[in-house]
Amino acid sequence: MKSQMPVLLALVALLTGTADAISQQSQSLGTPESFASIADEARRSVALFSELGKVLTHPRCVNCHPAGDRPRQGEEGRPHQPPVARGADGHGLPAMRCSSCHQQANFDPARVPGHPEWHLAPREMAWEGKTLAEICAQIKDPARNGGRSLQELVHHIGDDTLVGWAWAPGFGRQPAPGTQKQAGALVEAWVKSGAACPN
């Protein structure tokens, strides 16, 4: 058995590497340049937003943009345990604030995600259960996107550190596709191409 150990370890490493490569491949995002061949600007804009939709509809985003007042968790979007509620400011109820458990950074030994500003997206920014077309219309509307202009939306998705948590979610969680920088580039290209929405 001892002589077989190096072979077994090599096989595990190979399989793990292959699984990681497949996971990374399925989690990739196209670049704005990969849509340059679409001559019609409106069609290119829709294609850019559809690519960004891989991020917006991923559990890392949807779990914090729930349809109700309770966050979701996990890849399957199950209701948060322990049961918590949004509260008036999105940071939880007075007796159970988000920061009671969610500290400054991820605490991987207990599998508790963290960030200094951990909270739910405002109620008007909920998009759980919506189509990509509905999310697009919502994300363009300052009354339903946190009061942001399209240019501020580029910064929010591309640079905001709480949004950036989606790409560094800690042990046992699948990150959002691509990188935050790639998502920001897609949003910027979408805005520059007219911010068209899918049908």
C-alpha positions as semicolon CSV with decimal commas, in nm:
position;residue;x (nm);y (nm);z (nm)
1;M;0,000;0,000;0,000
2;K;0,286;0,236;0,083
3;S;0,429;0,201;-0,270
4;Q;0,086;0,286;-0,418
5;M;0,052;0,609;-0,218
6;P;0,244;0,834;-0,465
7;V;0,030;0,703;-0,751
8;L;-0,292;0,764;-0,555
9;L;-0,181;1,115;-0,458
10;A;-0,090;1,192;-0,820
11;L;-0,430;1,064;-0,935
12;V;-0,613;1,277;-0,676
13;A;-0,411;1,582;-0,780
14;L;-0,487;1,516;-1,147
15;L;-0,861;1,471;-1,086
16;T;-0,877;1,775;-0,859
17;G;-0,692;1,983;-1,116
18;T;-0,921;1,863;-1,393
19;A;-1,232;1,939;-1,187
20;D;-1,094;2,284;-1,101
21;A;-1,017;2,352;-1,467
22;I;-1,368;2,247;-1,573
23;S;-1,518;2,459;-1,294
24;Q;-1,309;2,760;-1,394
25;Q;-1,398;2,712;-1,760
26;S;-1,772;2,700;-1,689
27;Q;-1,735;3,003;-1,465
28;S;-1,562;3,225;-1,719
29;L;-1,695;3,554;-1,854
30;G;-1,656;3,687;-2,204
31;T;-1,474;4,016;-2,247
32;P;-1,626;4,320;-2,416
33;E;-1,389;4,255;-2,707
34;S;-1,542;3,911;-2,761
35;F;-1,866;4,087;-2,866
36;A;-1,699;4,334;-3,106
37;S;-1,803;4,132;-3,410
38;I;-2,171;4,214;-3,343
39;A;-2,208;4,515;-3,574
40;D;-2,551;4,627;-3,457
41;E;-2,490;4,830;-3,142
42;A;-2,825;4,746;-2,977
43;R;-2,771;4,373;-3,036
44;R;-2,416;4,400;-2,901
45;S;-2,546;4,585;-2,595
46;V;-2,802;4,310;-2,528
47;A;-2,530;4,045;-2,569
48;L;-2,305;4,229;-2,321
49;F;-2,583;4,247;-2,063
50;S;-2,671;3,882;-2,119
51;E;-2,309;3,792;-2,043
52;L;-2,321;4,008;-1,729
53;G;-2,639;3,819;-1,643
54;K;-2,421;3,517;-1,557
55;V;-2,305;3,723;-1,258
56;L;-2,633;3,895;-1,170
57;T;-2,828;3,568;-1,163
58;H;-2,558;3,374;-0,976
59;P;-2,641;3,272;-0,616
60;R;-2,367;3,503;-0,484
61;C;-2,573;3,798;-0,609
62;V;-2,929;3,667;-0,588
63;N;-2,891;3,555;-0,225
64;C;-2,837;3,919;-0,123
65;H;-3,106;4,052;-0,360
66;P;-3,396;3,837;-0,231
67;A;-3,760;3,887;-0,323
68;G;-3,860;3,900;0,045
69;D;-3,711;4,024;0,369
70;R;-3,504;3,715;0,439
71;P;-3,165;3,657;0,279
72;R;-3,087;3,333;0,100
73;Q;-2,775;3,122;0,126
74;G;-2,591;2,842;-0,050
75;E;-2,581;2,750;-0,415
76;E;-2,947;2,648;-0,401
77;G;-3,066;2,976;-0,242
78;R;-3,219;2,821;0,067
79;P;-3,358;3,054;0,339
80;H;-3,091;3,190;0,573
81;Q;-3,028;2,989;0,889
82;P;-3,066;3,104;1,156
83;P;-3,386;3,280;1,054
84;V;-3,310;3,651;1,017
85;A;-3,497;3,945;0,865
86;R;-3,395;4,250;0,665
87;G;-3,484;4,515;0,923
88;A;-3,549;4,881;0,846
89;D;-3,199;4,949;0,710
90;G;-3,113;4,613;0,552
91;H;-2,870;4,533;0,836
92;G;-3,110;4,307;1,029
93;L;-3,349;4,354;1,316
94;P;-3,234;4,538;1,632
95;A;-3,200;4,212;1,825
96;M;-3,012;4,032;1,547
97;R;-2,798;4,261;1,334
98;C;-2,608;4,112;1,039
99;S;-2,284;4,216;1,209
100;S;-2,365;3,991;1,507
101;C;-2,240;3,698;1,297
102;H;-2,092;3,851;0,981
103;Q;-1,768;4,014;1,088
104;Q;-1,504;4,216;0,898
105;A;-1,397;3,921;0,681
106;N;-1,490;3,561;0,603
107;F;-1,446;3,326;0,899
108;D;-1,384;3,002;0,713
109;P;-1,357;2,767;1,017
110;A;-1,726;2,835;1,087
111;R;-1,810;2,897;0,720
112;V;-1,947;3,244;0,801
113;P;-1,899;3,501;0,526
114;G;-1,796;3,850;0,621
115;H;-1,736;4,207;0,513
116;P;-1,736;4,537;0,710
117;E;-2,061;4,646;0,540
118;W;-2,247;4,312;0,531
119;H;-2,617;4,374;0,462
120;L;-2,901;4,297;0,224
121;A;-2,957;4,499;-0,090
122;P;-3,243;4,748;-0,046
123;R;-3,592;4,608;-0,101
124;E;-3,631;4,797;-0,431
125;M;-3,318;4,622;-0,559
126;A;-3,461;4,272;-0,514
127;W;-3,437;4,060;-0,826
128;E;-3,473;3,704;-0,705
129;G;-3,711;3,523;-0,942
130;K;-3,699;3,791;-1,212
131;T;-3,605;3,742;-1,574
132;L;-3,286;3,895;-1,711
133;A;-3,500;4,151;-1,901
134;E;-3,672;4,250;-1,575
135;I;-3,339;4,278;-1,393
136;C;-3,201;4,493;-1,675
137;A;-3,495;4,736;-1,663
138;Q;-3,465;4,750;-1,285
139;I;-3,090;4,802;-1,278
140;K;-3,125;5,102;-1,514
141;D;-3,393;5,269;-1,302
142;P;-3,251;5,494;-1,025
143;A;-3,572;5,442;-0,826
144;R;-3,493;5,069;-0,817
145;N;-3,111;5,058;-0,825
146;G;-3,015;5,249;-0,513
147;G;-3,035;5,591;-0,680
148;R;-2,741;5,524;-0,914
149;S;-2,673;5,667;-1,257
150;L;-2,550;5,424;-1,517
151;Q;-2,193;5,545;-1,462
152;E;-2,230;5,494;-1,085
153;L;-2,358;5,144;-1,162
154;V;-2,030;5,072;-1,344
155;H;-1,841;5,170;-1,028
156;H;-2,080;4,977;-0,801
157;I;-2,040;4,648;-0,987
158;G;-1,677;4,696;-1,088
159;D;-1,525;4,842;-0,769
160;D;-1,752;4,814;-0,463
161;T;-1,583;4,581;-0,212
162;L;-1,908;4,431;-0,081
163;V;-2,006;4,340;-0,439
164;G;-1,648;4,213;-0,478
165;W;-1,711;3,958;-0,201
166;A;-1,901;3,757;-0,465
167;W;-1,564;3,665;-0,620
168;A;-1,397;3,578;-0,288
169;P;-1,680;3,413;-0,093
170;G;-1,470;3,184;0,122
171;F;-1,443;2,811;0,175
172;G;-1,716;2,592;0,029
173;R;-1,884;2,862;-0,180
174;Q;-1,869;2,891;-0,557
175;P;-1,755;3,239;-0,663
176;A;-1,944;3,443;-0,917
177;P;-1,826;3,388;-1,276
178;G;-1,513;3,564;-1,396
179;T;-1,369;3,845;-1,186
180;Q;-1,507;4,171;-1,054
181;K;-1,283;4,360;-1,298
182;Q;-1,429;4,159;-1,589
183;A;-1,785;4,225;-1,468
184;G;-1,706;4,595;-1,439
185;A;-1,569;4,599;-1,795
186;L;-1,888;4,432;-1,922
187;V;-2,110;4,687;-1,743
188;E;-1,904;4,974;-1,881
189;A;-1,920;4,837;-2,236
190;W;-2,294;4,778;-2,196
191;V;-2,348;5,139;-2,085
192;K;-2,131;5,275;-2,370
193;S;-2,326;5,070;-2,623
194;G;-2,659;5,218;-2,519
195;A;-2,755;5,001;-2,219
196;A;-3,006;4,797;-2,419
197;C;-3,205;4,527;-2,242
198;P;-3,294;4,175;-2,357
199;N;-3,657;4,110;-2,452
